[in-house]
Short mmCIF file of C-alpha atoms in Angstrom, two decimals:
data_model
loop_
_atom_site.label_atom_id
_atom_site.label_comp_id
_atom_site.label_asym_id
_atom_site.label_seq_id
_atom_site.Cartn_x
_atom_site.Cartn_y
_atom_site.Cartn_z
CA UNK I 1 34.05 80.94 56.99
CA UNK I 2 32.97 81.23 53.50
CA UNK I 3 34.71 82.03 50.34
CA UNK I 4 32.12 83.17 48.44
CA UNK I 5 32.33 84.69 44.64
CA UNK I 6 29.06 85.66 43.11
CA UNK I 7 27.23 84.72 40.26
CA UNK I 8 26.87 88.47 39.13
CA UNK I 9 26.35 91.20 41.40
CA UNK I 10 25.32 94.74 41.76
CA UNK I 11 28.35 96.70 40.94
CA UNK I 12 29.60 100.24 39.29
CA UNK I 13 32.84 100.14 38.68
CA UNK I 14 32.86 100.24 34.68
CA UNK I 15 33.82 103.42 33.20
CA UNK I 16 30.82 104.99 30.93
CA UNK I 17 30.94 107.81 28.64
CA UNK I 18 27.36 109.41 27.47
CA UNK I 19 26.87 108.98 23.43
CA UNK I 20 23.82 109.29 21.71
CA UNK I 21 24.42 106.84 18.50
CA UNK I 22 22.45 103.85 18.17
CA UNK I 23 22.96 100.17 16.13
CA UNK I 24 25.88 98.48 14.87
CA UNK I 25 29.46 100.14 15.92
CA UNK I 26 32.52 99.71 16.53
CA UNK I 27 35.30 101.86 18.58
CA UNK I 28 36.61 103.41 15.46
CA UNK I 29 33.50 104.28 13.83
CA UNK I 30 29.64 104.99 14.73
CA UNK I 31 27.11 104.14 12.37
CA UNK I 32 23.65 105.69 13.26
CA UNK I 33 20.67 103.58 12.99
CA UNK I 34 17.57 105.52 12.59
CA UNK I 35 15.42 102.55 13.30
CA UNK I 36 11.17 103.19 12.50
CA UNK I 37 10.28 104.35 16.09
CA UNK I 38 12.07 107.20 16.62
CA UNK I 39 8.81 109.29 18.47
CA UNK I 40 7.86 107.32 21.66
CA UNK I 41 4.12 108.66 20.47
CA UNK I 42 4.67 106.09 17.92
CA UNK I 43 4.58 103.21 20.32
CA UNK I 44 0.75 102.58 20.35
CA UNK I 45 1.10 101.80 16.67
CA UNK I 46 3.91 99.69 17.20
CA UNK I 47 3.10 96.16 15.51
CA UNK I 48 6.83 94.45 14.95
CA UNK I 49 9.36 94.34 17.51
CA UNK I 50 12.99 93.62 16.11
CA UNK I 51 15.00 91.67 18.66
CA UNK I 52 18.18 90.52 19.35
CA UNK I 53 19.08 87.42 22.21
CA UNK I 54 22.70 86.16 22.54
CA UNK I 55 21.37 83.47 25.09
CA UNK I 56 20.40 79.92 23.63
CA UNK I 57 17.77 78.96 26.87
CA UNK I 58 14.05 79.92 28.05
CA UNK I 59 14.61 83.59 27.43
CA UNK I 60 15.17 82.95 22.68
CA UNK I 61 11.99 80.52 23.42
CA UNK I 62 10.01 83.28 24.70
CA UNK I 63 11.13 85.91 22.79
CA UNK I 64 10.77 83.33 19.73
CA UNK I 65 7.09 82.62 20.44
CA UNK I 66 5.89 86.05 21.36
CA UNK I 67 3.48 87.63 19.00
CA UNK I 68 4.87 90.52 16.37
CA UNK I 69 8.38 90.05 17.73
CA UNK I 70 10.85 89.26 15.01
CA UNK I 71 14.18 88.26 15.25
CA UNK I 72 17.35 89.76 13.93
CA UNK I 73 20.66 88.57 14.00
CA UNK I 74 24.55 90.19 13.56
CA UNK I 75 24.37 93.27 12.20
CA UNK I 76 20.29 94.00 12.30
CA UNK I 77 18.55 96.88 13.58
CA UNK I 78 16.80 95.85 16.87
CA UNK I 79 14.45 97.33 19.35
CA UNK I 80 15.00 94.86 22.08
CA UNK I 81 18.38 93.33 23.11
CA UNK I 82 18.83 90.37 25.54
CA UNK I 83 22.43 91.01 25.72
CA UNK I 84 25.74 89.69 27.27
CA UNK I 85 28.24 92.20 29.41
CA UNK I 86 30.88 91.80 26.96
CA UNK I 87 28.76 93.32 24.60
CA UNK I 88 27.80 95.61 27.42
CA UNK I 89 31.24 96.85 27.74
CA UNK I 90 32.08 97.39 24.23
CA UNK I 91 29.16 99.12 22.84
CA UNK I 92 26.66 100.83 25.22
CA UNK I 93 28.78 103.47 25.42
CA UNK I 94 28.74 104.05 21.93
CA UNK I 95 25.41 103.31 21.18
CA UNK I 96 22.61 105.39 19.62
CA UNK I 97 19.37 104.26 21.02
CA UNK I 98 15.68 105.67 19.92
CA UNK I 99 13.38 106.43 22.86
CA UNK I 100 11.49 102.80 22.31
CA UNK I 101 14.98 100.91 22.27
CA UNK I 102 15.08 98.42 25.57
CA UNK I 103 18.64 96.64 26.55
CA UNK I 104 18.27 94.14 29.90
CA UNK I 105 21.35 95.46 31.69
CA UNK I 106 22.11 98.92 33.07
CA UNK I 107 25.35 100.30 31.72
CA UNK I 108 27.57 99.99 34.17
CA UNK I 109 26.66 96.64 34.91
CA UNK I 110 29.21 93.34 35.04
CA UNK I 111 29.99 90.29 36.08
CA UNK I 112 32.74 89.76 38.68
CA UNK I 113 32.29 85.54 38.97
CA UNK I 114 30.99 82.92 37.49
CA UNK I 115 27.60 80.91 38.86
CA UNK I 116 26.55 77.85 39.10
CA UNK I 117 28.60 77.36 42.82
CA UNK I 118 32.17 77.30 41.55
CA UNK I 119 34.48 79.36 43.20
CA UNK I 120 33.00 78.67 46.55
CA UNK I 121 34.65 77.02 49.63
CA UNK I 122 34.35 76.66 53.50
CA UNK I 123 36.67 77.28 56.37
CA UNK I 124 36.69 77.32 60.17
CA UNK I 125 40.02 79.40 60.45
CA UNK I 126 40.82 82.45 58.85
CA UNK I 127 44.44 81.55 58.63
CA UNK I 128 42.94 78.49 56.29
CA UNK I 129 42.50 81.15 53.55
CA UNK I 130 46.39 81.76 53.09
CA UNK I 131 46.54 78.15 52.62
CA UNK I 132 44.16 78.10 49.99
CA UNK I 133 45.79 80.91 48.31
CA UNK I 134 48.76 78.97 48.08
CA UNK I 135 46.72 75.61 47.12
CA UNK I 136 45.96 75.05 43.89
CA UNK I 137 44.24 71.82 44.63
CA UNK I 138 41.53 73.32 46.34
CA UNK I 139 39.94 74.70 43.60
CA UNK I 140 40.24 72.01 40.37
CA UNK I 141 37.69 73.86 38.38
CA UNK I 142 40.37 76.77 38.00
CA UNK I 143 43.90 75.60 37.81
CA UNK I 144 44.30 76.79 34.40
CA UNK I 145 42.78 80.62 35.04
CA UNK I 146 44.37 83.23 36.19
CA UNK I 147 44.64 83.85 40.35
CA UNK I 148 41.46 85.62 41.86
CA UNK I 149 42.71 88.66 43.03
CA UNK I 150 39.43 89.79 44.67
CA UNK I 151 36.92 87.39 47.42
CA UNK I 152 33.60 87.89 49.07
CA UNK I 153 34.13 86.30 52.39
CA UNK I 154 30.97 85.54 54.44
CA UNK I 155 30.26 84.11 57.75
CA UNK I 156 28.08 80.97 57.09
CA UNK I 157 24.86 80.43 58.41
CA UNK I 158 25.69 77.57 60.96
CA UNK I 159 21.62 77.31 62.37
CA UNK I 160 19.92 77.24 59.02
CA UNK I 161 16.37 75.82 58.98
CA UNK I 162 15.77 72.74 57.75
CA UNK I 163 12.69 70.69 56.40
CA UNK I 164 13.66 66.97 56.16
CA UNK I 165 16.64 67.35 57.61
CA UNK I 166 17.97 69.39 54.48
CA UNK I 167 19.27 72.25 53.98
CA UNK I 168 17.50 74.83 51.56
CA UNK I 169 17.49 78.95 50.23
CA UNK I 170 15.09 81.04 47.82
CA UNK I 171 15.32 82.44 44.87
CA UNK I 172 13.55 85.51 44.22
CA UNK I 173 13.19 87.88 41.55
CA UNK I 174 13.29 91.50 41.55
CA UNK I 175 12.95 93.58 38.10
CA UNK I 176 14.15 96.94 38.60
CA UNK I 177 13.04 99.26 35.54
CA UNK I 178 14.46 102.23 37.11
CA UNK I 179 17.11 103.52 39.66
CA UNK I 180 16.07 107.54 39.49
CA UNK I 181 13.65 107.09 40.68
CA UNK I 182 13.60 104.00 42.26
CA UNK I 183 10.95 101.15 40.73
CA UNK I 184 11.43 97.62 41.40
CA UNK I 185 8.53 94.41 40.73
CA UNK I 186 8.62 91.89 43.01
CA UNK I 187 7.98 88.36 41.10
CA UNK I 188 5.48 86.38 42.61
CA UNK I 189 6.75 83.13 41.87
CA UNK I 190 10.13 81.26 42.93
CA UNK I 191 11.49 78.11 44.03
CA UNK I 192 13.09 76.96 47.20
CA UNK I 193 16.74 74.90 46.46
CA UNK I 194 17.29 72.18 48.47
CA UNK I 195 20.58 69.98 48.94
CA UNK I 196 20.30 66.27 48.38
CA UNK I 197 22.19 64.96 51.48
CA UNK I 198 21.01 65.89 55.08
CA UNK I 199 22.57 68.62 56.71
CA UNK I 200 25.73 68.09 59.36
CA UNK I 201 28.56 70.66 59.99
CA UNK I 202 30.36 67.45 60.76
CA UNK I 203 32.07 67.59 57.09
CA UNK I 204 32.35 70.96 55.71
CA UNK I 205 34.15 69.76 52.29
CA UNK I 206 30.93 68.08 51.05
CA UNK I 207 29.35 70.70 48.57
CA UNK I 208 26.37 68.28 48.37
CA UNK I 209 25.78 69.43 52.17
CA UNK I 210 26.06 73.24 51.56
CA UNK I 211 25.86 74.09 48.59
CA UNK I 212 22.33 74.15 46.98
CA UNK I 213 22.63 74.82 43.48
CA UNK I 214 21.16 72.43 41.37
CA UNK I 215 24.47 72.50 39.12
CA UNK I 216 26.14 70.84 42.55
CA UNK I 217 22.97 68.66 43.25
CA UNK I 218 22.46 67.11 40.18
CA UNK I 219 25.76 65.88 40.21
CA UNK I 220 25.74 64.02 43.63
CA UNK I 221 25.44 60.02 43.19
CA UNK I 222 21.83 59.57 44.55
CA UNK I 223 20.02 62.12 42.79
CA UNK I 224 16.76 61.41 41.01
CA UNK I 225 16.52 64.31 38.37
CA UNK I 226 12.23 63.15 38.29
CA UNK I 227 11.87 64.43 41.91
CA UNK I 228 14.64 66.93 41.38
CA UNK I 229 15.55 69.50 44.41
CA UNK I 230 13.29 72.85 44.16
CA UNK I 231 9.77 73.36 45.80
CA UNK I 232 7.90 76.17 44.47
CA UNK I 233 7.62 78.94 46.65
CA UNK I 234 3.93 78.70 47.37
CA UNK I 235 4.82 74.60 48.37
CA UNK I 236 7.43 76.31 50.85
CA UNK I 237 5.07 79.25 52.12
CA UNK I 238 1.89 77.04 52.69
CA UNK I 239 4.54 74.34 54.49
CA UNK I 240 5.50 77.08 56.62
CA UNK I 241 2.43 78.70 57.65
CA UNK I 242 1.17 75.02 58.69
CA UNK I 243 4.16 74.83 61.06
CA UNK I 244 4.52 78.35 62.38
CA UNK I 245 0.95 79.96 61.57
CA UNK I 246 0.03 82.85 59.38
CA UNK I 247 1.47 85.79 61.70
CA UNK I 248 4.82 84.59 61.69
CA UNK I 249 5.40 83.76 58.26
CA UNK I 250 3.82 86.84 57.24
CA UNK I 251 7.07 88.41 59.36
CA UNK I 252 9.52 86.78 57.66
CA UNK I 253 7.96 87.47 54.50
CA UNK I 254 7.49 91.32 55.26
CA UNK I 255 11.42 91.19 56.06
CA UNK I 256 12.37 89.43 52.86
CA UNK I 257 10.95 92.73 51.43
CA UNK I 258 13.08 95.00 53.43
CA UNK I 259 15.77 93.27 52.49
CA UNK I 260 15.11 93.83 48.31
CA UNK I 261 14.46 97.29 49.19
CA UNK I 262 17.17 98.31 51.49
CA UNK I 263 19.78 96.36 49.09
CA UNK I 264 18.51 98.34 46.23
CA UNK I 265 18.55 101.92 47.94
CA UNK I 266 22.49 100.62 48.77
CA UNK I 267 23.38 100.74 45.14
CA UNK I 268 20.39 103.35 44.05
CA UNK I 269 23.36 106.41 43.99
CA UNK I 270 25.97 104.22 42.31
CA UNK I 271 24.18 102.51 39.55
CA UNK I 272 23.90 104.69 36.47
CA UNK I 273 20.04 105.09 35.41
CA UNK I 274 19.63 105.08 31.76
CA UNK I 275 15.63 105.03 30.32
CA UNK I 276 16.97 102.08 28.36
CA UNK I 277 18.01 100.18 30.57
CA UNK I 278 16.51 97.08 32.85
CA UNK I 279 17.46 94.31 35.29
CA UNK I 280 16.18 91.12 36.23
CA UNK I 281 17.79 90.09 39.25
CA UNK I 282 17.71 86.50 40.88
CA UNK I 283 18.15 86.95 45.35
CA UNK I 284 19.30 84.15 47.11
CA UNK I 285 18.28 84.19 50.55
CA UNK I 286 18.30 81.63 53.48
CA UNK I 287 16.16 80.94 56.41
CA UNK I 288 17.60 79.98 59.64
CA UNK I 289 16.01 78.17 62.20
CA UNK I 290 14.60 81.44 64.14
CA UNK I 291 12.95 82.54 60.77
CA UNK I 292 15.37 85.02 59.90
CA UNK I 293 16.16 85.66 56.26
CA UNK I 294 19.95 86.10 55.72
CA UNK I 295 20.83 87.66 51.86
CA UNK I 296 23.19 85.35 49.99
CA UNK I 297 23.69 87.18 47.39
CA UNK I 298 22.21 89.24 44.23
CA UNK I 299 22.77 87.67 40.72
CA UNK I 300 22.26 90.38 38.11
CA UNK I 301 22.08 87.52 36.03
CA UNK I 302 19.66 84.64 37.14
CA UNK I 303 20.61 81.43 35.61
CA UNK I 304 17.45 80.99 33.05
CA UNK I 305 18.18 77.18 31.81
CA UNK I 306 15.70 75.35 33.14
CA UNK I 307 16.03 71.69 35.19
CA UNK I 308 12.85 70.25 34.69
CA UNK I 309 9.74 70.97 33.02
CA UNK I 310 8.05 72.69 36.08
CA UNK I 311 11.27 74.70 36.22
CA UNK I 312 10.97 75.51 32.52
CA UNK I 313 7.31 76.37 33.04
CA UNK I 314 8.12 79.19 35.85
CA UNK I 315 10.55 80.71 33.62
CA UNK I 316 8.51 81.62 31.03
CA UNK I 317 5.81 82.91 32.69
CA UNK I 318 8.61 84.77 34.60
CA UNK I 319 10.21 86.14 31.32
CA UNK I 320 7.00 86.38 29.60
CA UNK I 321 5.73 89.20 32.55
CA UNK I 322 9.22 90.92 32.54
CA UNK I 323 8.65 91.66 28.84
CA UNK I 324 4.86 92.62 29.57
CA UNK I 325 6.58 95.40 32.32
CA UNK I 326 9.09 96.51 30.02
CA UNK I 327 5.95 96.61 27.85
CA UNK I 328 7.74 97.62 24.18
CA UNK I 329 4.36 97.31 22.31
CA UNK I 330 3.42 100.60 24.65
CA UNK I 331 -0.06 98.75 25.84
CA UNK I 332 0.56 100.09 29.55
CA UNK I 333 -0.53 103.28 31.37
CA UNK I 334 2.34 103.49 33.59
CA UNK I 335 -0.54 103.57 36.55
CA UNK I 336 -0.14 99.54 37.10
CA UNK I 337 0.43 97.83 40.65
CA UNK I 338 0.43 94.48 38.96
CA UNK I 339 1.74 93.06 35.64
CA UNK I 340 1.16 89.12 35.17
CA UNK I 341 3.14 87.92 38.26
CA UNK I 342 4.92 90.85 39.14
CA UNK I 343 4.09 93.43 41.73
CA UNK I 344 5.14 96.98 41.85
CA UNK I 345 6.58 96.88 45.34
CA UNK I 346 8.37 100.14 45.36
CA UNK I 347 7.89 103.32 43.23
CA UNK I 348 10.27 105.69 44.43
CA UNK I 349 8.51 104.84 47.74
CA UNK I 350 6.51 101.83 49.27
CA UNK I 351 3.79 100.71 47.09
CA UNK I 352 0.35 99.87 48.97
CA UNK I 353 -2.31 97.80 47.97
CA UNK I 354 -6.07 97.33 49.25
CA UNK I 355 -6.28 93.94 51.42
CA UNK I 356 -9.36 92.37 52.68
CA UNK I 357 -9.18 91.40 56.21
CA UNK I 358 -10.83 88.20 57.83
CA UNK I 359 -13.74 91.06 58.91
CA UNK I 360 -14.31 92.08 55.77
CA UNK I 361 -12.74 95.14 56.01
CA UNK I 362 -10.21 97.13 54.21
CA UNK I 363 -6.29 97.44 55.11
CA UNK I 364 -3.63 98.83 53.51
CA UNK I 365 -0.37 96.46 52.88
CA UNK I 366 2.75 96.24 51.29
CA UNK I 367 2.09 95.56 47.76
CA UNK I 368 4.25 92.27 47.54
CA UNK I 369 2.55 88.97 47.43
CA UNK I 370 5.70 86.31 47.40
CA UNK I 371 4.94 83.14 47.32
CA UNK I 372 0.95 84.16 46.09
CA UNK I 373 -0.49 83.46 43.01
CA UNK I 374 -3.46 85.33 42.75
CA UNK I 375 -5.66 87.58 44.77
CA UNK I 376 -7.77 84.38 45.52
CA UNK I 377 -4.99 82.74 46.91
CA UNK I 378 -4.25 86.00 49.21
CA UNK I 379 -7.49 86.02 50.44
CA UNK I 380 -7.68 82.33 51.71
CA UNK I 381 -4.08 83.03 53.71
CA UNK I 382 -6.08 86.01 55.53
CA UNK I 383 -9.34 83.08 55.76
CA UNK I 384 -6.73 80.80 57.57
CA UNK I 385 -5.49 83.09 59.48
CA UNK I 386 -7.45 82.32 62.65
CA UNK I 387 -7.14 78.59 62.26
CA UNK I 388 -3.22 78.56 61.92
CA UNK I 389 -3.25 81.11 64.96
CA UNK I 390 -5.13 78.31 67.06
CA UNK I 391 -2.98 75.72 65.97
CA UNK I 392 0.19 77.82 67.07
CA UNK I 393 -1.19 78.45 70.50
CA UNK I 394 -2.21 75.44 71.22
#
């Protein structure tokens, strides 16, 4: 078994009260910013976006380097806020914000764990998880904190596939700009996470086995940080339709889509839809040897420090297109199916697009093109199509 505490996931239990005040507060006061947008027909003419980014990574470099954005710190009006939860907590629901003003959580979003692995440990007997409870030893990284109260436990994936013998899972990203109604971007690019040792049940206390965060990878004794331990995802899908065909890993593919839909609709009723409001979250999912994609879990929010310069590279252009959808300079009709990398997959219901089949006709499809980077590219998976089909049947 699994203990398994997650990064940041969907959740709703923080209270909220509705308050229309906007800027710098506190719970004793409210001080009303007016800001210089107040008419959302003003957002055409909108040349300087004030913003505000309590993260130190790829997220203040982009913001930094994007064109009439200005930054503002501590007490500044802002128009754009790349905030924390704690400040989540505190504020939102005191808050005044003009109909241009964009925050990247919704508001009754929080974190429940911390990331990066910790927290997580294996079992093979239930009755094992008393012991733990009682063992401090078991978990050094949190000796000094308080006890956990609260655990995810999951039944781990004991057949998961494997490419060189390792094991691997996605990361995917998902920007949801709405919950009522539903609308949720599917990102186009991602990166496959892959452990550094071999795979074997044989030892289940070796996190360099399991666990495939690069926090736990980069850590083991043989690791070269040049190759590193991700694949893009397009590396992954093109490996995959060479091994399986084109049919196939169009399947698992189409599932991984059910699978950010369904999980969304799960929390659609519970999450509390403010205009404001935004998410970018980061899906782990894993393979397993049939081609089955298993969901991991849903950080609400993705680690964004990069781990090499390819890594640091995806994350802009990742960041750079989730500002383009939240689209603050107003240069969108609201009519788009794609934005940069992104794909609107589901707009409070499936999203199609136009696909050219190997005939040269026209089919419609699920508007989601994971692990694609361009129409192009789509087009020469439907031109391989009949070769990869061969291949499999022979």
């Amino acid at each position: 078994m699994r203990m398994h505490c997650a990064e940041e996931r969907l959740s709703a239990s923080l209270p909220w009260r509705w308050s229309d005040a906007r800027g710098t507060m506190n719970r004793s006061k409210t001080i009303v910013n007016k800001g210089s947008f107040g008419n959302l027909k003003q957002r055409e003419q909108r040349n300087i976006i004030r913003f505000k980014c309590v993260l130190t990574n790829t997220i203040l470099d982009v913001l930094r380097q994007r064109p009439g954005w200005v930054e503002v710190k501590d007490e500044g009006e802002w128009d754009f806020y790349w905030c924390d939860t704690s400040w989540l907590r505190e504020n939102f629901g005191y808050t005044y914000m003009d109909e241009h003003v964009r925050i990247c959580h919704f508001r009754n979003h929080y974190e429940v764990a911390r990331s990066q692995g910790k927290g997580i440990f294996l079992f093979r007997r239930l009755k094992d998880i008393m012991e733990w409870r009682k063992d401090g030893s078991r978990a050094d990284d949190s000796k000094d904190e308080a006890t956990v109260e609260s655990y995810v436990v999951q039944r781990y994936i004991e057949n998961p596939y494997l490419i060189g013998g390792r094991k691997f899972d996605l990361r995917v990203y998902v920007l949801v700009t709405s919950y009522i109604p539903l609308k949720a971007w599917l990102y186009r690019d991602g990166f496959a996470r892959f452990s550094n040792t071999r795979f074997s049940l044989t030892s289940i206390d070796d996190n360099f086995i399991h666990l495939t965060n690069v926090a736990v990878q980069k850590t083991a004794p043989d690791y070269d940080p040049e190759k590193g331990c991700k694949w893009l995802l397009q590396q992954l899908r093109l490996y995959l339709t060479a091994k399986h065909g084109t049919e196939a890993i169009e399947t698992l593919f189409r599932d991984m889509d059910n699978i950010f839909i369904k999980s969304l609709q799960s929390v659609q009723n519970v999450i509390i839809n403010d205009k404001h409001c935004f998410e970018l979250y980061g899906y782990d999912i894993l393979i397993d040897k049939n081609l089955k994609p298993w969901l991991l879990e849903v950080n609400a929010s993705p680690s964004l420090i990069a781990s090499s310069q390819e890594d640091y590279e995806l994350k802009c252009r990742l960041l750079q297109d989730t500002v383009n959808v939240v689209d603050m300079e107003g240069r969108l009709t609201g009519k788009e199916k794609q934005v940069g990398g992104f794909d609107l997959m589901w707009n409070d219901g499936p999203v199609y697009s136009e696909d050219l089949d190997f005939e040269g006709g026209i089919n419609l499809t699920a508007n989601t093109h994971l692990g694609c980077l361009n129409d192009r590219e789509k087009q020469l998976w439907h031109l391989l199509k009949p070769f990869t089909t061969q291949k499999k049947q022979q």
